[in-house]
Each structure stands twice: as C-alpha cells, then as structure tokens.
C-alpha cells in the first residue's frame, strides 16, 4: 500500500494502510505558535479608503485592490481592520508585509504568524503558504519537509486547487502514480484535469485499484464543485466590491452592506455565468452599470436590454469605453 504512505494518519488508518499502533502525529494546529489576533495585528490608522466602521467584506476588498495598486501601507490598514471578521485577509497581510517592508527575519516572522493564525482557522490559502515556508525554510522558520507535506495535504483537503496540483506533481515525481491519480480525479471533478485519461492509461491494475480506493476515501472530505464555486464567488464579490469602491467611492452610498453584497453578487454572477465577460475590467464595468440602473429602476434587468448586451459583448471595445457607452444607454433607458 505504498501509495497511501504520505497521507494523514486518520485517512491512512481508515484505509488499513497504517499500523494501529503507529505513533499518533502531533495535530497540525499544535505545531503552530499560540497567537492572539489582537496582539498579532499591526497597529493601523484609518485612511481615505478604509474606516473602522466599514464592514469586513468592504475592508478586505479595498485592501486587496490597494495591494494590487502597490499602495501597501494603506492596504495593510484595510486588511488589518478586516482580519478579525475575514480570515482570508491575513493571507494577504502575509504577502503585503513582504511587499511593504522587504526581506529579513522580522518580516519573515510577521508573515509566518499571519499565515499561522489563518491556517489555524482552516484557511486553505494560508495552509498552502505554510507548505512553502516549511519546504524552503527561512531565517525565522527552519525548513521541515515532513511538516510542509502535511500542510500541503491539509490545504488540498480544504479544496485549494494549487495545493492539489502540487500534490499531484509530488506523487508523480515520487513514484506513487495511484495517489497522483486519486488527486487528479478529484481535481477533474471540480474544475477539469484533461491529463487524467492519459495517466489512467499508464496505471497497472493494482495501481488503478489503489487509486480508486484512495479517491473514494478522499472525495467526501474535499469540498465539492458547488461548494468551491460558492467560496470562489464569495471572495470575488469582496474583490470586485473593493475595486469598484476605489474607482467609484459614492456608488454604494445609501445602501446597507447586505444590499451591496447582494447587488454585487448578482452582477458578478450575471457577468461571469451569462455574459461570460472575459476581463476583470468589463466585469467591474458591469457591476457599476448594474448599480446605476438599479438606482433608477429597482426592477431593471440589463440582460433584457439588447443595446447593453451588445456593448458588453463587443470584443473590440476596451473596458473604459464599454463603461462609458453602457452608462449612456442606462441614462436613456431608465428615467
């Protein structure tokens, strides 16, 4: 049962691949430093973009958007204010501290602690980050390949596609094609893995049997396709909310955070699932136009306006031009 050798002990025991008398590994959370979020987070001040009264989704989204604009100091403030209610913000804080402060043991320690706290809350982004920290080591954290592997597996079990792909490559490189097949099959069901048939064709009967048994044990533990889509959309709503807020700071004035969330989610769902807009800029433009139309007519349905649809589906138009033309159409169509 070589293919199961590197799996977490609970799964390994369930598959009868480990001795029941084997020593229990230390729970992963117990390998982390004991951290208090209030003392962990940096002391920050409000800025022009982020106020403590803002909700966590908005704070996180604006922080991510500012980080993308290389405004690392204000991004840090927004993300730190979001973190108590929005764990993923800590994963971005870990990246932000390196971008803002550079290299060195103290920076590495801060980044590690942000990831460690988020990983203790089952954030798959932070878990994947800990894999890299323990794989390579740094001045603040010694390398630990075995611990790195365990964090990689946990991130994969929590649905992180990058972690799953890394696991697949690891098992292929270490002569465990059955294990690689199991993870590739999981990935295929959740987003597509076109290389699955080729790998399956290379397996022996025993390897395929082991891979199918492992897949059957792993599959219920990994979030399904709909759960992953819901999580992705939740993060995308925050991302686009922040981008729109920076570009159009008065657009969401006068509505509650829940109303804003619902409005942005509907617009993102429409832009991605129905219009299939290909760029971030066009999705952002659709959110703006959708909100402007809602202000004029609460029952406005932009998909029922052929002119609007044509503008957004015109591949020759850039995002700024799409926004300008669509706003003009909304002004004429909704009074």
Short mmCIF file of C-alpha atoms in Angstrom, two decimals:
data_model
loop_
_atom_site.label_atom_id
_atom_site.label_comp_id
_atom_site.label_asym_id
_atom_site.label_seq_id
_atom_site.Cartn_x
_atom_site.Cartn_y
_atom_site.Cartn_z
CA UNK A 1 0.00 0.00 0.00
CA UNK A 2 2.88 2.31 -0.83
CA UNK A 3 0.54 4.82 -2.44
CA UNK A 4 -1.01 5.72 0.92
CA UNK A 5 2.22 6.20 2.83
CA UNK A 6 2.27 10.00 2.86
CA UNK A 7 -1.40 10.55 3.73
CA UNK A 8 -2.62 11.94 7.06
CA UNK A 9 -2.77 9.28 9.76
CA UNK A 10 -6.57 9.35 10.16
CA UNK A 11 -7.08 8.64 6.47
CA UNK A 12 -4.26 6.11 6.42
CA UNK A 13 -5.77 4.19 9.32
CA UNK A 14 -9.23 4.28 7.72
CA UNK A 15 -7.75 2.61 4.66
CA UNK A 16 -5.99 0.00 6.83
CA UNK A 17 -2.69 1.15 5.39
CA UNK A 18 -1.06 2.03 8.72
CA UNK A 19 -0.42 0.04 11.83
CA UNK A 20 -2.97 0.88 14.56
CA UNK A 21 -0.04 1.02 16.99
CA UNK A 22 1.84 3.62 14.96
CA UNK A 23 2.59 6.79 16.98
CA UNK A 24 -0.01 9.49 16.62
CA UNK A 25 1.37 12.59 14.84
CA UNK A 26 1.09 15.91 16.62
CA UNK A 27 -2.11 17.68 15.43
CA UNK A 28 -1.13 20.31 12.88
CA UNK A 29 -2.61 23.20 14.84
CA UNK A 30 -0.44 22.18 17.80
CA UNK A 31 2.68 22.73 15.68
CA UNK A 32 1.79 26.41 15.36
CA UNK A 33 2.72 29.18 17.79
CA UNK A 34 -0.05 30.25 20.14
CA UNK A 35 -1.17 33.59 18.77
CA UNK A 36 -3.68 36.18 19.90
CA UNK A 37 -5.22 38.04 17.00
CA UNK A 38 -5.46 41.35 18.80
CA UNK A 39 -1.73 41.42 19.59
CA UNK A 40 -0.80 39.84 16.26
CA UNK A 41 -2.36 42.51 14.06
CA UNK A 42 -0.36 45.68 13.35
CA UNK A 43 -1.47 48.96 14.86
CA UNK A 44 -3.03 50.88 11.99
CA UNK A 45 -4.87 54.14 11.42
CA UNK A 46 -7.90 54.86 9.29
CA UNK A 47 -7.15 56.30 5.88
CA UNK A 48 -9.01 57.89 2.99
CA UNK A 49 -10.16 54.49 1.75
CA UNK A 50 -10.83 52.46 4.90
CA UNK A 51 -12.68 53.34 8.08
CA UNK A 52 -13.24 51.06 11.06
CA UNK A 53 -16.99 51.48 10.69
CA UNK A 54 -16.89 49.78 7.30
CA UNK A 55 -17.88 46.11 7.09
CA UNK A 56 -15.23 43.40 6.76
CA UNK A 57 -16.10 42.47 3.18
CA UNK A 58 -15.57 46.04 2.01
CA UNK A 59 -12.37 46.43 4.05
CA UNK A 60 -10.91 43.22 2.68
CA UNK A 61 -11.85 44.04 -0.89
CA UNK A 62 -10.41 47.55 -0.74
CA UNK A 63 -7.26 46.19 0.91
CA UNK A 64 -6.75 43.66 -1.87
CA UNK A 65 -7.39 46.33 -4.51
CA UNK A 66 -4.90 48.72 -2.88
CA UNK A 67 -2.33 45.95 -2.70
CA UNK A 68 -2.81 45.42 -6.42
CA UNK A 69 -2.14 49.15 -6.91
CA UNK A 70 1.08 48.80 -4.83
CA UNK A 71 -0.32 51.03 -2.10
CA UNK A 72 0.97 48.69 0.57
CA UNK A 73 0.69 50.95 3.61
CA UNK A 74 -3.00 51.71 3.16
CA UNK A 75 -3.64 48.12 2.06
CA UNK A 76 -2.17 46.92 5.36
CA UNK A 77 -4.54 49.15 7.31
CA UNK A 78 -7.60 47.92 5.43
CA UNK A 79 -6.62 44.25 5.71
CA UNK A 80 -5.79 44.53 9.41
CA UNK A 81 -9.19 46.09 10.09
CA UNK A 82 -10.89 43.31 8.09
CA UNK A 83 -8.97 40.40 9.62
CA UNK A 84 -10.98 39.86 12.84
CA UNK A 85 -14.04 39.00 10.75
CA UNK A 86 -12.43 38.00 7.44
CA UNK A 87 -9.71 35.38 7.92
CA UNK A 88 -8.52 35.44 4.30
CA UNK A 89 -7.27 39.00 4.91
CA UNK A 90 -4.42 37.51 6.94
CA UNK A 91 -3.16 35.58 3.92
CA UNK A 92 -2.99 38.87 2.03
CA UNK A 93 -1.36 40.57 5.02
CA UNK A 94 1.40 37.96 4.89
CA UNK A 95 2.13 38.94 1.29
CA UNK A 96 1.69 42.65 1.98
CA UNK A 97 4.26 42.79 4.78
CA UNK A 98 6.93 41.41 2.46
CA UNK A 99 5.97 43.82 -0.31
CA UNK A 100 5.93 46.79 2.05
CA UNK A 101 8.92 46.03 4.27
CA UNK A 102 11.18 43.84 2.13
CA UNK A 103 13.21 40.90 3.47
CA UNK A 104 14.69 39.98 6.82
CA UNK A 105 13.92 37.79 9.85
CA UNK A 106 11.40 40.18 11.41
CA UNK A 107 9.42 40.47 8.18
CA UNK A 108 9.52 36.70 7.73
CA UNK A 109 8.32 36.21 11.32
CA UNK A 110 5.37 38.57 10.79
CA UNK A 111 4.37 36.90 7.53
CA UNK A 112 4.64 33.46 9.12
CA UNK A 113 2.48 34.48 12.08
CA UNK A 114 -0.23 35.90 9.84
CA UNK A 115 -0.30 32.66 7.87
CA UNK A 116 -0.11 30.54 11.02
CA UNK A 117 -3.17 32.19 12.57
CA UNK A 118 -5.18 31.94 9.36
CA UNK A 119 -4.13 28.30 8.90
CA UNK A 120 -5.31 27.54 12.44
CA UNK A 121 -8.73 28.75 11.22
CA UNK A 122 -8.60 26.32 8.24
CA UNK A 123 -7.84 28.93 5.58
CA UNK A 124 -6.53 26.94 2.61
CA UNK A 125 -4.55 29.89 1.23
CA UNK A 126 -2.58 30.20 4.47
CA UNK A 127 -2.14 26.42 4.71
CA UNK A 128 -0.63 26.41 1.23
CA UNK A 129 1.60 29.29 2.31
CA UNK A 130 2.86 27.29 5.28
CA UNK A 131 3.79 24.49 2.90
CA UNK A 132 6.18 26.86 1.12
CA UNK A 133 7.57 28.24 4.39
CA UNK A 134 8.38 24.80 5.79
CA UNK A 135 9.57 23.46 2.44
CA UNK A 136 12.28 26.07 1.97
CA UNK A 137 12.76 27.48 5.48
CA UNK A 138 13.99 30.99 6.21
CA UNK A 139 15.79 32.93 8.91
CA UNK A 140 12.69 32.91 11.12
CA UNK A 141 11.39 29.36 10.49
CA UNK A 142 13.57 26.27 9.92
CA UNK A 143 12.75 24.01 6.99
CA UNK A 144 10.72 20.91 7.87
CA UNK A 145 9.85 18.82 4.78
CA UNK A 146 7.56 16.44 6.67
CA UNK A 147 5.57 19.30 8.17
CA UNK A 148 5.48 21.04 4.79
CA UNK A 149 3.92 17.92 3.28
CA UNK A 150 1.27 17.75 5.96
CA UNK A 151 0.25 21.38 5.41
CA UNK A 152 0.14 20.76 1.68
CA UNK A 153 -2.21 17.82 2.19
CA UNK A 154 -4.46 19.81 4.52
CA UNK A 155 -4.69 22.68 2.04
CA UNK A 156 -5.57 20.18 -0.69
CA UNK A 157 -8.23 18.59 1.51
CA UNK A 158 -9.71 22.05 2.06
CA UNK A 159 -10.11 22.42 -1.70
CA UNK A 160 -7.12 24.54 -2.72
CA UNK A 161 -6.58 23.67 -6.38
CA UNK A 162 -2.96 24.88 -6.38
CA UNK A 163 -2.22 22.59 -3.44
CA UNK A 164 -3.91 19.70 -5.22
CA UNK A 165 -1.84 20.24 -8.34
CA UNK A 166 1.33 20.43 -6.25
CA UNK A 167 0.40 17.16 -4.54
CA UNK A 168 -0.24 15.52 -7.91
CA UNK A 169 3.21 16.54 -9.13
CA UNK A 170 4.81 15.40 -5.87
CA UNK A 171 3.34 11.91 -6.07
CA UNK A 172 4.20 11.59 -9.74
CA UNK A 173 7.81 12.54 -9.01
CA UNK A 174 8.00 10.12 -6.08
CA UNK A 175 6.74 7.07 -7.91
CA UNK A 176 3.21 6.99 -6.47
CA UNK A 177 1.01 7.16 -9.58
CA UNK A 178 -2.02 5.67 -7.82
CA UNK A 179 -2.07 8.50 -5.29
CA UNK A 180 -1.48 11.02 -8.05
CA UNK A 181 -4.42 9.53 -9.96
CA UNK A 182 -6.73 9.86 -6.93
CA UNK A 183 -5.98 13.56 -6.54
CA UNK A 184 -6.15 14.17 -10.27
CA UNK A 185 -9.61 12.59 -10.34
CA UNK A 186 -10.70 14.89 -7.50
CA UNK A 187 -9.34 17.89 -9.36
CA UNK A 188 -11.01 16.77 -12.59
CA UNK A 189 -14.44 16.65 -10.97
CA UNK A 190 -14.04 20.14 -9.55
CA UNK A 191 -12.59 22.08 -12.43
CA UNK A 192 -11.16 19.85 -15.10
CA UNK A 193 -7.96 17.85 -15.43
CA UNK A 194 -7.59 16.89 -19.10
CA UNK A 195 -4.48 14.83 -18.35
CA UNK A 196 -6.48 12.31 -16.28
CA UNK A 197 -7.18 9.77 -19.09
CA UNK A 198 -3.50 9.67 -20.08
CA UNK A 199 -2.40 8.96 -16.51
CA UNK A 200 -5.13 6.36 -16.04
CA UNK A 201 -3.97 4.53 -19.18
CA UNK A 202 -0.46 4.19 -17.70
CA UNK A 203 -1.55 2.59 -14.42
CA UNK A 204 -1.32 -1.10 -13.69
CA UNK A 205 -4.43 -2.88 -12.44
CA UNK A 206 -3.13 -2.75 -8.87
CA UNK A 207 -2.21 0.93 -9.09
CA UNK A 208 -5.62 1.76 -10.52
CA UNK A 209 -7.35 -0.22 -7.77
CA UNK A 210 -5.34 1.57 -5.08
CA UNK A 211 -6.03 4.94 -6.74
CA UNK A 212 -9.78 4.32 -6.92
CA UNK A 213 -9.87 3.22 -3.27
CA UNK A 214 -7.97 6.31 -2.21
CA UNK A 215 -10.22 8.54 -4.33
CA UNK A 216 -13.31 7.02 -2.70
CA UNK A 217 -11.87 7.81 0.75
CA UNK A 218 -10.66 11.31 -0.09
CA UNK A 219 -13.55 12.59 -2.19
CA UNK A 220 -16.10 13.07 0.65
CA UNK A 221 -13.50 15.07 2.61
CA UNK A 222 -12.87 17.65 -0.12
CA UNK A 223 -15.40 20.44 -0.81
CA UNK A 224 -17.49 19.58 -3.85
CA UNK A 225 -17.67 21.61 -7.04
CA UNK A 226 -20.62 23.74 -5.91
CA UNK A 227 -19.06 24.46 -2.52
CA UNK A 228 -15.84 25.57 -4.20
CA UNK A 229 -17.75 27.78 -6.63
CA UNK A 230 -19.66 29.36 -3.76
CA UNK A 231 -16.42 30.05 -1.89
CA UNK A 232 -14.80 31.49 -5.01
CA UNK A 233 -17.78 33.78 -5.66
CA UNK A 234 -17.73 34.92 -2.03
CA UNK A 235 -14.11 36.01 -2.49
CA UNK A 236 -14.80 37.53 -5.90
CA UNK A 237 -17.65 39.63 -4.50
CA UNK A 238 -15.26 41.13 -1.94
CA UNK A 239 -12.59 41.64 -4.60
CA UNK A 240 -14.89 43.44 -7.02
CA UNK A 241 -16.54 45.41 -4.22
CA UNK A 242 -13.14 46.81 -3.30
CA UNK A 243 -12.19 47.59 -6.89
CA UNK A 244 -15.48 49.38 -7.56
CA UNK A 245 -15.29 51.27 -4.27
CA UNK A 246 -11.86 52.65 -5.11
CA UNK A 247 -12.92 53.76 -8.59
CA UNK A 248 -16.45 54.95 -7.68
CA UNK A 249 -16.48 55.77 -3.94
CA UNK A 250 -20.08 57.06 -3.89
CA UNK A 251 -21.66 54.24 -5.91
CA UNK A 252 -22.77 52.22 -2.89
CA UNK A 253 -23.80 55.19 -0.75
CA UNK A 254 -27.19 54.86 0.93
CA UNK A 255 -27.46 51.05 0.87
CA UNK A 256 -26.67 48.53 3.57
CA UNK A 257 -23.70 46.14 3.39
CA UNK A 258 -26.11 43.27 2.75
CA UNK A 259 -27.85 45.13 -0.07
CA UNK A 260 -24.48 45.96 -1.57
CA UNK A 261 -23.32 42.36 -1.26
CA UNK A 262 -26.48 41.08 -2.95
CA UNK A 263 -26.20 43.66 -5.74
CA UNK A 264 -22.55 42.88 -6.45
CA UNK A 265 -23.10 39.13 -6.28
CA UNK A 266 -25.98 39.27 -8.76
CA UNK A 267 -23.88 41.39 -11.11
CA UNK A 268 -20.84 39.11 -10.81
CA UNK A 269 -22.98 36.01 -11.41
CA UNK A 270 -24.53 37.60 -14.49
CA UNK A 271 -21.23 38.92 -15.84
CA UNK A 272 -19.43 35.59 -15.47
CA UNK A 273 -22.15 32.98 -16.00
CA UNK A 274 -24.42 34.59 -18.57
CA UNK A 275 -22.47 37.28 -20.37
CA UNK A 276 -19.20 35.38 -19.90
CA UNK A 277 -17.23 38.61 -19.79
CA UNK A 278 -13.54 37.89 -20.37
CA UNK A 279 -11.79 40.61 -18.37
CA UNK A 280 -11.78 41.99 -14.85
CA UNK A 281 -12.34 45.47 -16.24
CA UNK A 282 -15.53 44.52 -18.06
CA UNK A 283 -16.91 42.68 -15.02
CA UNK A 284 -16.21 45.76 -12.91
CA UNK A 285 -17.93 47.93 -15.52
CA UNK A 286 -20.98 45.66 -15.45
CA UNK A 287 -21.23 45.97 -11.66
CA UNK A 288 -21.13 49.77 -11.93
CA UNK A 289 -23.73 49.94 -14.69
CA UNK A 290 -25.95 47.44 -12.90
CA UNK A 291 -25.94 49.53 -9.72
CA UNK A 292 -26.64 52.73 -11.67
CA UNK A 293 -29.60 51.06 -13.35
CA UNK A 294 -30.91 49.78 -10.00
CA UNK A 295 -30.86 53.32 -8.67
CA UNK A 296 -33.12 54.44 -11.49
CA UNK A 297 -35.36 51.36 -11.57
CA UNK A 298 -35.29 48.72 -8.84
CA UNK A 299 -36.60 46.16 -11.35
CA UNK A 300 -34.08 46.98 -14.08
CA UNK A 301 -32.78 43.88 -15.88
CA UNK A 302 -29.85 44.77 -18.09
CA UNK A 303 -29.96 41.42 -19.87
CA UNK A 304 -33.31 42.48 -21.36
CA UNK A 305 -31.68 45.49 -23.00
CA UNK A 306 -30.13 44.37 -26.32
CA UNK A 307 -28.02 47.53 -26.57
CA UNK A 308 -26.41 46.92 -23.19
CA UNK A 309 -25.73 43.28 -24.01
CA UNK A 310 -24.22 44.20 -27.37
CA UNK A 311 -21.87 46.74 -25.79
CA UNK A 312 -20.59 44.29 -23.19
CA UNK A 313 -20.13 41.53 -25.77
CA UNK A 314 -18.22 43.73 -28.21
CA UNK A 315 -14.68 42.32 -28.01
CA UNK A 316 -13.27 45.37 -29.80
CA UNK A 317 -14.23 47.74 -27.00
CA UNK A 318 -11.96 48.34 -24.02
CA UNK A 319 -13.38 48.40 -20.51
CA UNK A 320 -13.45 52.20 -20.20
CA UNK A 321 -15.29 52.52 -23.49
CA UNK A 322 -17.74 49.79 -22.52
CA UNK A 323 -18.50 51.61 -19.27
CA UNK A 324 -18.98 54.96 -20.99
CA UNK A 325 -21.33 53.59 -23.64
CA UNK A 326 -23.31 51.44 -21.21
CA UNK A 327 -23.81 54.36 -18.81
CA UNK A 328 -25.19 56.46 -21.66
CA UNK A 329 -27.64 53.71 -22.59
CA UNK A 330 -28.78 53.37 -18.96
CA UNK A 331 -29.34 57.13 -18.75
CA UNK A 332 -31.60 56.98 -21.81
CA UNK A 333 -33.42 53.74 -20.97
CA UNK A 334 -34.16 54.34 -17.28
CA UNK A 335 -35.55 57.69 -16.18
#
